[in-house]
Short mmCIF file of C-alpha atoms and ligand atoms in Angstrom, two decimals:
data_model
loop_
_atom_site.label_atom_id
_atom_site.label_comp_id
_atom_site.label_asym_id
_atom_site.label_seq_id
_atom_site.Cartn_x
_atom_site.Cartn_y
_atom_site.Cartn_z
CA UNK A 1 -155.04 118.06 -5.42
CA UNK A 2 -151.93 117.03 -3.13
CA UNK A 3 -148.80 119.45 -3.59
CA UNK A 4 -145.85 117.12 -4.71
CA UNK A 5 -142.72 118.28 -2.35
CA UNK A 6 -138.98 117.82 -2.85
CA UNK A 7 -137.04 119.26 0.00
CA UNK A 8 -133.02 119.91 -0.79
CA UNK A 9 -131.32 120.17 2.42
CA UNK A 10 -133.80 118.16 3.87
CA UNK A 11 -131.58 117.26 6.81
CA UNK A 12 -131.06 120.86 8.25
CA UNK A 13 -132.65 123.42 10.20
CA UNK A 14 -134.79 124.48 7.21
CA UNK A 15 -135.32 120.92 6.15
CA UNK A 16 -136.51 120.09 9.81
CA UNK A 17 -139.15 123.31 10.04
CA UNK A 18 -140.86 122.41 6.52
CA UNK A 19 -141.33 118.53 7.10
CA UNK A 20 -142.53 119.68 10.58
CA UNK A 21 -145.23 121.96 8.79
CA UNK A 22 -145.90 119.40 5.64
CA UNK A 23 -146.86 116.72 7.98
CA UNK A 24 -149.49 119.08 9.74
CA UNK A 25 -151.12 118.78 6.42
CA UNK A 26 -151.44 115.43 4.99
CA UNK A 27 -154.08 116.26 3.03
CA UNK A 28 -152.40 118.69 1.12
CA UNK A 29 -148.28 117.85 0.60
CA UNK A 30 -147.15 114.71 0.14
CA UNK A 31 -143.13 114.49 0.13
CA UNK A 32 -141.84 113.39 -3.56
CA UNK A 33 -137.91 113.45 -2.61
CA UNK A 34 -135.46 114.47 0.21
CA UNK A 35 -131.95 114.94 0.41
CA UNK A 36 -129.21 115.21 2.09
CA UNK A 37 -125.06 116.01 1.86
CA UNK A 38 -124.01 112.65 4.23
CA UNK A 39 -126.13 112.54 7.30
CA UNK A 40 -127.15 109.65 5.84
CA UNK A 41 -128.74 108.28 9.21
CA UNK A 42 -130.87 111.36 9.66
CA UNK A 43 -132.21 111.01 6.12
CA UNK A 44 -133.06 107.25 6.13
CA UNK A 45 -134.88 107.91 8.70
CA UNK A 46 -137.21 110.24 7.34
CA UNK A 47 -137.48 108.65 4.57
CA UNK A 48 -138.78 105.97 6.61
CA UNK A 49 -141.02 108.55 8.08
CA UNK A 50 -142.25 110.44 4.93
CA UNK A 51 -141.67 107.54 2.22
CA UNK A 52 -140.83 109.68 -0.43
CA UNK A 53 -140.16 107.95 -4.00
CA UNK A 54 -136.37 109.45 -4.44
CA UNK A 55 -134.11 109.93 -1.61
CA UNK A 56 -130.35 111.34 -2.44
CA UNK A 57 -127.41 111.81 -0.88
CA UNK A 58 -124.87 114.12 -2.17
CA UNK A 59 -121.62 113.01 -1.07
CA UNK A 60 -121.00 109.74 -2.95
CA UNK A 61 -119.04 107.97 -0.63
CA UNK A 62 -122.76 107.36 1.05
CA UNK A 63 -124.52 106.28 -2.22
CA UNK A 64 -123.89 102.48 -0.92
CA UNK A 65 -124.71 102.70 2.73
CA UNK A 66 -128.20 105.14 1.33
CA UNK A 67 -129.17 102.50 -0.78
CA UNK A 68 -128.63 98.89 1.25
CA UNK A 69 -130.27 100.64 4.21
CA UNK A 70 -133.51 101.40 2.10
CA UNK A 71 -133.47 98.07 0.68
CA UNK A 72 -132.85 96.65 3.99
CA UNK A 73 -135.64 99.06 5.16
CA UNK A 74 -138.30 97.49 2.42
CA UNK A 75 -139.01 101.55 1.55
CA UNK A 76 -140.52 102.30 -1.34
CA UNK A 77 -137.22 104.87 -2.18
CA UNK A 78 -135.04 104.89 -5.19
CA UNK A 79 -131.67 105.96 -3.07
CA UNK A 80 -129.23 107.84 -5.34
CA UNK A 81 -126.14 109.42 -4.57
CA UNK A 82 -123.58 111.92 -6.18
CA UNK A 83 -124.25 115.96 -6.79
CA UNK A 84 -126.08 115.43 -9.89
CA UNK A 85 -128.25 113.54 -8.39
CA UNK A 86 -129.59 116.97 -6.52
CA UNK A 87 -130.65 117.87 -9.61
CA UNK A 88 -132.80 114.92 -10.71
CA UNK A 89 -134.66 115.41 -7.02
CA UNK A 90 -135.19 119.36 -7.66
CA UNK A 91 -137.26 118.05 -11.15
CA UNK A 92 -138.26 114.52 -9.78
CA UNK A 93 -141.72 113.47 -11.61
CA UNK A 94 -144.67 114.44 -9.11
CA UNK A 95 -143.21 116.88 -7.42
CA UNK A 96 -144.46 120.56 -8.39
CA UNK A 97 -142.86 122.08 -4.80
CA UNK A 98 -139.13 122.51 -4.27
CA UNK A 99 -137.74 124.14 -0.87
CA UNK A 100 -134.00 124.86 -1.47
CA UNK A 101 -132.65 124.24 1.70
CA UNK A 102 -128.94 123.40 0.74
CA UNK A 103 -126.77 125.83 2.93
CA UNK A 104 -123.86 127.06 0.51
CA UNK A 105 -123.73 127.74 -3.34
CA UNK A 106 -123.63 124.00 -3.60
CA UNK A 107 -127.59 124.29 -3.79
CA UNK A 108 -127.75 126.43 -6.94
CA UNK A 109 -127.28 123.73 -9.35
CA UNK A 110 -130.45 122.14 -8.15
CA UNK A 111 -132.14 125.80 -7.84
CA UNK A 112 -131.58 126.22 -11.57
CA UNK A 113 -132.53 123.11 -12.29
CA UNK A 114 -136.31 123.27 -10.44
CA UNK A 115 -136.11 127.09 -11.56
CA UNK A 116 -135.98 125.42 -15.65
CA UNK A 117 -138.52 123.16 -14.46
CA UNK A 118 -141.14 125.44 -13.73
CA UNK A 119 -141.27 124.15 -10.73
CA UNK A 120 -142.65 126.64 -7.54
CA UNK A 121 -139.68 126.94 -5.44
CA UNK A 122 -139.38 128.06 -1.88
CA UNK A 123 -136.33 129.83 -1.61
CA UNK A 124 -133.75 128.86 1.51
CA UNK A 125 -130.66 128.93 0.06
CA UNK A 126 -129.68 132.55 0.14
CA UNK A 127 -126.22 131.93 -1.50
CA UNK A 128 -127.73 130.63 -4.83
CA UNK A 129 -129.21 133.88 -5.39
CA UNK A 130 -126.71 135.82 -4.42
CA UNK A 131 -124.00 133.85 -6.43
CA UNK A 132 -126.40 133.54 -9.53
CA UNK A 133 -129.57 135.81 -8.91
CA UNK A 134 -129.36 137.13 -12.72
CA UNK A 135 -129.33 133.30 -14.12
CA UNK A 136 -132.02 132.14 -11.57
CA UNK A 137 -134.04 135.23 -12.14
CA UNK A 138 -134.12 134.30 -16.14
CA UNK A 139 -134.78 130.81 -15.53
CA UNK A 140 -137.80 131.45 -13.15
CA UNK A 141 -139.25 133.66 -16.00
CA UNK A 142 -137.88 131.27 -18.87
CA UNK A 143 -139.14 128.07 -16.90
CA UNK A 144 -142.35 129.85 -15.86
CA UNK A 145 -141.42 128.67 -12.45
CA UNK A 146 -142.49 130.68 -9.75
CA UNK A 147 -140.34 131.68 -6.64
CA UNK A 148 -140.91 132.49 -3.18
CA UNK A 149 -138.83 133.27 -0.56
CA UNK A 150 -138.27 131.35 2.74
CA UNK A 151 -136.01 133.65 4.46
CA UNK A 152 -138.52 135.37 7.39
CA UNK A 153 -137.31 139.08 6.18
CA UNK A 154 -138.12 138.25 2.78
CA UNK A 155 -141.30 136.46 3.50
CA UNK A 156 -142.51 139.32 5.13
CA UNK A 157 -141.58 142.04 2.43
CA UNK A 158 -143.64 139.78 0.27
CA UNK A 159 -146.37 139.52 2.98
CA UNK A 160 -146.12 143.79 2.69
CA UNK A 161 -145.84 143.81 -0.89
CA UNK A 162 -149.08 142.21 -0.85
CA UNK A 163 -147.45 138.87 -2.94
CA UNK A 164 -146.61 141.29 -6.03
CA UNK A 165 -143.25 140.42 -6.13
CA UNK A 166 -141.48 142.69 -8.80
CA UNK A 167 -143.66 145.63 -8.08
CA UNK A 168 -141.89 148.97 -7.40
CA UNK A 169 -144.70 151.17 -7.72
CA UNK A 170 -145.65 153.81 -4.87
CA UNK A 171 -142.76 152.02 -2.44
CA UNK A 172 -139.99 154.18 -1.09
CA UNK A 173 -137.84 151.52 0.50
CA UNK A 174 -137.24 147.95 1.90
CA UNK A 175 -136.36 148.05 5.53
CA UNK A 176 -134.80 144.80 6.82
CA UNK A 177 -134.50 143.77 10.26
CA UNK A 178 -131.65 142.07 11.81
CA UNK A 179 -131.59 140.65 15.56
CA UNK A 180 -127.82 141.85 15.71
CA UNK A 181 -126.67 138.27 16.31
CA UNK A 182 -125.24 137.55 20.02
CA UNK A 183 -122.14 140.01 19.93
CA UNK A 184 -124.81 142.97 19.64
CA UNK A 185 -123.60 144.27 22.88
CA UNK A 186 -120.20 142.61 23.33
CA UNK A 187 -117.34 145.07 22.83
CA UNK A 188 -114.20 142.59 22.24
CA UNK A 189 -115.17 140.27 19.63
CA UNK A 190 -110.69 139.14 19.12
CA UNK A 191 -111.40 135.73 21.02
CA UNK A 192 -115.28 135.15 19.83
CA UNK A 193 -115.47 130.97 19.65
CA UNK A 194 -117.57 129.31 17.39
CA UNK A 195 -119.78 128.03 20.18
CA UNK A 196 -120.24 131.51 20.80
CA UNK A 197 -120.90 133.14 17.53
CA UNK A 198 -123.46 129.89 16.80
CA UNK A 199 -125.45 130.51 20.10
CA UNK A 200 -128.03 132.89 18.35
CA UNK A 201 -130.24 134.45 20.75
CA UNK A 202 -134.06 134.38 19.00
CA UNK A 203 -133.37 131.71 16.17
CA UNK A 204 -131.52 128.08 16.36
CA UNK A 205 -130.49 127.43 12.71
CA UNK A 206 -127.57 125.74 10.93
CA UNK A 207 -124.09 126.39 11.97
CA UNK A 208 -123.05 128.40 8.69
CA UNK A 209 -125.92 130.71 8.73
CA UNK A 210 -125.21 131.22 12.74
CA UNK A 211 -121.60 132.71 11.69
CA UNK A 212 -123.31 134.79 9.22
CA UNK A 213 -126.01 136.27 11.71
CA UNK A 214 -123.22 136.80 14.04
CA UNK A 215 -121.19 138.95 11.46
CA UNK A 216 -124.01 140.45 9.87
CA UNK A 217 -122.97 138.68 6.39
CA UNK A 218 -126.00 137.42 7.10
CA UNK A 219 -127.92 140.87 6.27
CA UNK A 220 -125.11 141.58 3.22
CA UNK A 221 -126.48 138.49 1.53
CA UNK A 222 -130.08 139.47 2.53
CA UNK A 223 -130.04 142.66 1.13
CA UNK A 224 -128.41 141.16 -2.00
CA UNK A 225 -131.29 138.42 -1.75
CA UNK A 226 -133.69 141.14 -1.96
CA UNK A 227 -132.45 143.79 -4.43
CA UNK A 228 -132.76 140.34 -7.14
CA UNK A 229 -135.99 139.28 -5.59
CA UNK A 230 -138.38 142.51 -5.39
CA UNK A 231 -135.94 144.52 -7.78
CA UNK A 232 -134.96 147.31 -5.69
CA UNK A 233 -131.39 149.17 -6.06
CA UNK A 234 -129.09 149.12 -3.02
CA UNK A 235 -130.10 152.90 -2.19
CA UNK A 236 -133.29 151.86 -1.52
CA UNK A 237 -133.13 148.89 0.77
CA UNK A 238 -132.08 149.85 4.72
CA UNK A 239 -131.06 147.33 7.24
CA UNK A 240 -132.49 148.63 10.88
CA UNK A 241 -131.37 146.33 14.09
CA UNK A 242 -134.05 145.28 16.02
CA UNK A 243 -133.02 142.51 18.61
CA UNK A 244 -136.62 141.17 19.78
CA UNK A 245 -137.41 139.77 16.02
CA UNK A 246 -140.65 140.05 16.17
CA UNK A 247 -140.96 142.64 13.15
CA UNK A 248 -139.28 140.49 10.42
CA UNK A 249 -139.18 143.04 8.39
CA UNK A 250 -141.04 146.63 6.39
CA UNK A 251 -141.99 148.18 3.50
CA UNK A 252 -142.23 151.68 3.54
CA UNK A 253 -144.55 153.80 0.91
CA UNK A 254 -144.24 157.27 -0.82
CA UNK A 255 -146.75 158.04 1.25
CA UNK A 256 -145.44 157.70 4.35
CA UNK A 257 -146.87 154.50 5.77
CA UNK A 258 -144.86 151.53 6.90
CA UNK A 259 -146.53 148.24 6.43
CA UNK A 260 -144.71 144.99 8.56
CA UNK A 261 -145.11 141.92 9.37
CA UNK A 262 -144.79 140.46 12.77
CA UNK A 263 -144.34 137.04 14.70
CA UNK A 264 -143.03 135.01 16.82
CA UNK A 265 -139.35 133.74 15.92
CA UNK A 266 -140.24 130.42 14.19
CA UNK A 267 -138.71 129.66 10.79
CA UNK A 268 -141.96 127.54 10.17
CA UNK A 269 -144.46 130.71 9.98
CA UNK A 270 -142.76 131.84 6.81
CA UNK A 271 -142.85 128.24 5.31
CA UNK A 272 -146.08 127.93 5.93
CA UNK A 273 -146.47 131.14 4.20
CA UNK A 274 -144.76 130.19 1.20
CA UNK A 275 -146.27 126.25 1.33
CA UNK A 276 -150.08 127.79 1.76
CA UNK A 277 -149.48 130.41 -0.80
CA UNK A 278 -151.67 132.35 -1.41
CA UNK A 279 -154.21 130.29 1.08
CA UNK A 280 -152.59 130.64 4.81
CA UNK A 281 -152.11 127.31 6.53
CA UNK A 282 -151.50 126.77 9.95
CA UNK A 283 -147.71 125.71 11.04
CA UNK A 284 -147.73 125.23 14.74
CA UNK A 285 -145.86 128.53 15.94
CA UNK A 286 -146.75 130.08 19.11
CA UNK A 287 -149.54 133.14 19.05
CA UNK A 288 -147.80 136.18 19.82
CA UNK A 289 -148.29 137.64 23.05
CA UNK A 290 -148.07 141.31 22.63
CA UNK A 291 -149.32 141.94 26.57
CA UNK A 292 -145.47 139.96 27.09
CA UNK A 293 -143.54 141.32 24.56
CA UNK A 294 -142.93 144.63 26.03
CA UNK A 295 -140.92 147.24 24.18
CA UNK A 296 -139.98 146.54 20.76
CA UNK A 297 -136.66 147.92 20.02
CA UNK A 298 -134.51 149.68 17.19
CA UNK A 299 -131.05 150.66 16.66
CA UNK A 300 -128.54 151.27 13.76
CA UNK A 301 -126.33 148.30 12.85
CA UNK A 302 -122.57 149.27 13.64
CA UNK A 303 -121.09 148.73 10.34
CA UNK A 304 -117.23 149.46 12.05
CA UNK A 305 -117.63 146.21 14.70
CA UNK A 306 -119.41 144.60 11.53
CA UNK A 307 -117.90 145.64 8.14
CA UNK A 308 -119.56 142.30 6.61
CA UNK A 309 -122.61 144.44 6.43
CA UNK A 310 -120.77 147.16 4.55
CA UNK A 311 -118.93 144.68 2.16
CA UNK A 312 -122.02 143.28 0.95
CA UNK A 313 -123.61 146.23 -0.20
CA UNK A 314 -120.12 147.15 -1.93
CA UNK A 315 -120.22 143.62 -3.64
CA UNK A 316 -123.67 144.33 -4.88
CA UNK A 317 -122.87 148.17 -6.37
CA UNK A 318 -119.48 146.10 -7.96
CA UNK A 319 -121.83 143.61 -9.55
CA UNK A 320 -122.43 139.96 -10.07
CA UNK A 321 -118.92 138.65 -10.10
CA UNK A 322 -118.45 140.44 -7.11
CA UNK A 323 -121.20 139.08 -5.42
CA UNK A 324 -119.60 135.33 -6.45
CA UNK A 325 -116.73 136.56 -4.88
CA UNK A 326 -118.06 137.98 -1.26
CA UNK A 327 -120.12 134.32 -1.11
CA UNK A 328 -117.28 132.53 -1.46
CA UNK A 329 -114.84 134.44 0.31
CA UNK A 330 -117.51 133.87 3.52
CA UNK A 331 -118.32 130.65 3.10
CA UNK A 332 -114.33 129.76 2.84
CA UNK A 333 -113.64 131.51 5.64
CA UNK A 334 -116.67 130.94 7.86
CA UNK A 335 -115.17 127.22 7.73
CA UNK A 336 -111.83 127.82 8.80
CA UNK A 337 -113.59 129.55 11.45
CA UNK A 338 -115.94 127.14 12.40
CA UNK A 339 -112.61 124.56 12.30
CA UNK A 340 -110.72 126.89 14.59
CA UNK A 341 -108.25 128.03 11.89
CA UNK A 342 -109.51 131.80 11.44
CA UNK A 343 -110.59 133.94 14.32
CA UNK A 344 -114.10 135.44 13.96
CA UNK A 345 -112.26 138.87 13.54
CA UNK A 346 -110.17 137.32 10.09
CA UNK A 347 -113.70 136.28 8.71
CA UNK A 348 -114.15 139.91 7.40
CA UNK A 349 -110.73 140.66 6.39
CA UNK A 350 -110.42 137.33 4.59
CA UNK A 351 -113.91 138.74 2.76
CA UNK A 352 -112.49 142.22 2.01
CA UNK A 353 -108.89 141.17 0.32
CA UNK A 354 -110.75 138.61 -1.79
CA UNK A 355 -112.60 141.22 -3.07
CA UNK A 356 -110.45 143.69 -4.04
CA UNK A 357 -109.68 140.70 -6.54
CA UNK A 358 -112.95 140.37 -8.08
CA UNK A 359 -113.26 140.73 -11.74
CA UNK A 360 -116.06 143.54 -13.55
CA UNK A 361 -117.07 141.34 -15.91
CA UNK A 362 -120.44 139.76 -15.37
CA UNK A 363 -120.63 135.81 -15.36
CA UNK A 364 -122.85 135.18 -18.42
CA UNK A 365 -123.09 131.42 -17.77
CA UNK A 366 -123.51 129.10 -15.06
CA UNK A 367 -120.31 127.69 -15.81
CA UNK A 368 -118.95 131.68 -15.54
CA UNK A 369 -120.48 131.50 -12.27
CA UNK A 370 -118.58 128.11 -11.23
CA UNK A 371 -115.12 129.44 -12.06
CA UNK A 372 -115.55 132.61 -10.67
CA UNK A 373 -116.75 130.74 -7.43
CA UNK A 374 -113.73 128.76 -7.56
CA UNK A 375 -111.30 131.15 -7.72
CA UNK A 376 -112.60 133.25 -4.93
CA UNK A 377 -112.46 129.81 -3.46
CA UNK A 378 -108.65 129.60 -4.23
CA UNK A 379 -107.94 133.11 -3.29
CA UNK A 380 -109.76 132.85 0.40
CA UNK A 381 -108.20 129.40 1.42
CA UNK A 382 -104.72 131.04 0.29
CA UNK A 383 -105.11 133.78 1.98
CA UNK A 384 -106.25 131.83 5.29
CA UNK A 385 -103.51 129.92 4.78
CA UNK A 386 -100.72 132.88 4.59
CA UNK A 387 -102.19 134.44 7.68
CA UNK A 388 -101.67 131.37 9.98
P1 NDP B 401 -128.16 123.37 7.91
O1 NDP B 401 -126.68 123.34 8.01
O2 NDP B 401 -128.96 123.11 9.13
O3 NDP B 401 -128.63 122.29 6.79
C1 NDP B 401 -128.04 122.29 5.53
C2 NDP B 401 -128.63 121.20 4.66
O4 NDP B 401 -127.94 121.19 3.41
C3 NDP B 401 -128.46 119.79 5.24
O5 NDP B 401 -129.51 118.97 4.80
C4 NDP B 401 -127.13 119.35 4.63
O6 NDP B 401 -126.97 117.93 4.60
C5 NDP B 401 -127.27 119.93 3.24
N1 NDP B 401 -125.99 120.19 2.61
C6 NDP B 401 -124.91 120.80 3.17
N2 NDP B 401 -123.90 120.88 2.27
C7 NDP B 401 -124.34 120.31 1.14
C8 NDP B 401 -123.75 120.05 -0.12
N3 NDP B 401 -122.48 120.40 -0.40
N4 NDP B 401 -124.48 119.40 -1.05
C9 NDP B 401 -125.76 119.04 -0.79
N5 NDP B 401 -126.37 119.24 0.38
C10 NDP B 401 -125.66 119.88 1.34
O7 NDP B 401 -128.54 124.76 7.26
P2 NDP B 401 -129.87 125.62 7.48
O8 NDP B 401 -131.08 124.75 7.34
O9 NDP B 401 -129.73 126.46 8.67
O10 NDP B 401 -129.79 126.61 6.23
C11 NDP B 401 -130.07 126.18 4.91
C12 NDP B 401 -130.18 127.40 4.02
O11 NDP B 401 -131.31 128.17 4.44
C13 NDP B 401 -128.97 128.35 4.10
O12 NDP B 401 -128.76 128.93 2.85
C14 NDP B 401 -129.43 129.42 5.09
O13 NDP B 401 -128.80 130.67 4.86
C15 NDP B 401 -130.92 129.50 4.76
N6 NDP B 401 -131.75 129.98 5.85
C16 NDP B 401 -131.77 129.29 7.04
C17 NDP B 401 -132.55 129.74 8.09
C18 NDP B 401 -132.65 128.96 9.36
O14 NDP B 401 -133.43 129.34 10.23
N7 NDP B 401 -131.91 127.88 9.54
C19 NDP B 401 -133.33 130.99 7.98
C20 NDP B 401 -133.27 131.58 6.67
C21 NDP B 401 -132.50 131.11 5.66
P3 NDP B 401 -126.21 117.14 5.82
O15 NDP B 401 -127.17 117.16 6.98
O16 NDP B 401 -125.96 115.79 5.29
O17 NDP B 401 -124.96 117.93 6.09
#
């Protein structure tokens, strides 16, 4: 039986690797609905590629030019626009698949909403979890929707953990790799641009997520990711630097033994993973050459040149609000970076003053979630502003 796909983000670096991988495998995935935020060109023409039966685009002012051009087209796609609409493509009829690919916290309405489902959702979209991993972790189990991740550290802690996600037993800690982003080795980081900070070295990704690899947020919300994923405290999850990224990441036993999981860089080997699950299907990355890899390298991330790292791990001892509040905080300030109005240096310090704002009190509702994400929101851009 075909696998039924809805991609959200379907326009982005993510969204690019997975269609890339689906259409290796016509037999198997057939694409149900894609979206978009408002490249609208980009997504008209996949859907003219993959024909999917929904196509929407989030920003409304699109909704017209999404739907003339796929009448215009003669496509078999209902276009529909609007950020409910996300929601009615993560649960669209047919599809049993859902790769949340949205960058942001904008893509955890649509998370929840596949997660309610019971739909099997590939997991992208780091800042849903990290903004909401309590709420998505209860609908998964509420839903009886099932979740893997897409993110390659993940992937490979669940490639270690032998797919028993949840399971604690006999394992002494998570050890995630980071490349170190491209200012690994560069001492002044005051005029860093954001051509700069989004030339990764090993991975080409989305321009948000480049910022974050850069600053190490990256790792904060990956360690965050996994302590709501594979249920391990803080204390027992270690972020090692390891610039090659090759091992994507390790689990580490009571007994001593270290089990990882290695490849090329190639964001389609863990969505091929996740896609295949638990059958292994192929995804057109390189074979790794081990005779040309040379050394592979380790080092200790330098949590003074970047305290994102550090802030994270606070944010998850302080608990879910102020979890909401470091994801925000970043992704407000990561903009005014990316739009020259923040130097890369004020992206942490923006983070850390937000935060000494947080509330205690856990978010107990999505709509908890919401406010607390936009007054973080508030807070950051003020903040921003002030320090112009
Ligand atoms: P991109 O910026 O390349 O793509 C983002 C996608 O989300 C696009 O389709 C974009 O549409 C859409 N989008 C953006 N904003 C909104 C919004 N407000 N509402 C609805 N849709 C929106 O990002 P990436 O693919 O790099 O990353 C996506 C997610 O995956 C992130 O959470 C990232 O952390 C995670 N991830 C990415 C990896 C990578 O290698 N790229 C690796 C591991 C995790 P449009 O094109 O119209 O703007």
């Amino acid at each position: 039986m075909k696998h039924g796909v809805a991609i959200l983000g379907a326009t982005g670096s993510i969204g690019k690797s997975a269609l890339d991988v689906i259409e290796r495998h016509p037999e198997r995935f057939r694409v149900v609905a894609l979206t978009a935020h408002s490249s609208v060109a980009a997504l008209m023409a996949l859907c003219a590629r993959f024909r999917p039966d929904f196509a929407v685009i989030a920003d409304p002012a699109h909704e017209r030019a999404l739907r003339d051009g796929l009448a215009a087209a003669r496509l078999p796609t209902q276009g529909l626009g609007g950020p409910a609409a996300l929601a009615t493509a993560a649960t669209a009829p047919g599809a049993d698949t859902v790769i949340a690919a949205i960058v942001g916290a904008a893509g955890l309405v649509p998370t929840l909403a596949a997660a309610r489902a019971g739909r099997r959702i590939l997991l992208a979209n780091k800042e849903a979890i990290v903004c909401a991993g309590g709420l998505l972790m209860d609908a998964v189990g509420v839903g009886e929707a099932q979740l893997l991740p897409l993110d390659s550290e993940h992937s490979a802690i669940h490639q270690c953990l032998a797919g028993a996600v949840g399971a604690r037993g006999g394992v002494r800690r998570l050890i995630l790799t980071a490349s170190g982003g491209p200012f690994r080795t560069r001492a002044d980081l005051t005029d860093v641009t954001p051509e700069q900070a989004c030339a990764h070295p090993n991975w080409v990704m989305g321009r948000k997520i480049s910022v974050d690899s850069a600053t190490l947020m990256n790792k904060g919300l990956e360690v965050i990711e996994a302590n709501w994923l594979f249920g391990f405290a803080p204390s027992n999850i270690d972020v090692v630097v390891h610039p090659q990224s090759v091992v994507h990441s390790m689990v580490e036993f009571v007994d001593g033994s270290v089990l990882a999981q290695l490849g090329t860089p190639d964001m389609r080997t863990p969505v091929a993973y996740a896609l295949g699950f638990p059958d292994r299907v192929a995804s057109g990355s390189d074979t790794l050459d081990f005779l040309a890899l040379g050394a592979l390298t380790f080092e200790a991330p330098d949590r003074e040149r970047f305290p994102c790292l550090g802030l994270a791990y606070d944010a998850l001892r302080a608990g879910p609000a102020a979890c909401i509040w470091l994801n925000a905080a970043n992704e407000v300030a990561v903009d005014a970076f990316l739009a020259r109005r923040l130097p890369f240096l004020g992206i942490a310090q923006v983070i850390e003053e937000t935060l000494q704002q947080a509330p205690l009190q856990a978010p107990r509702s999505i709509d908890d979630v919401l406010q607390n994400d936009a007054m973080a929101r508030r807070k950051a851009g003020a903040l921003i502003v002030r320090s112009a």
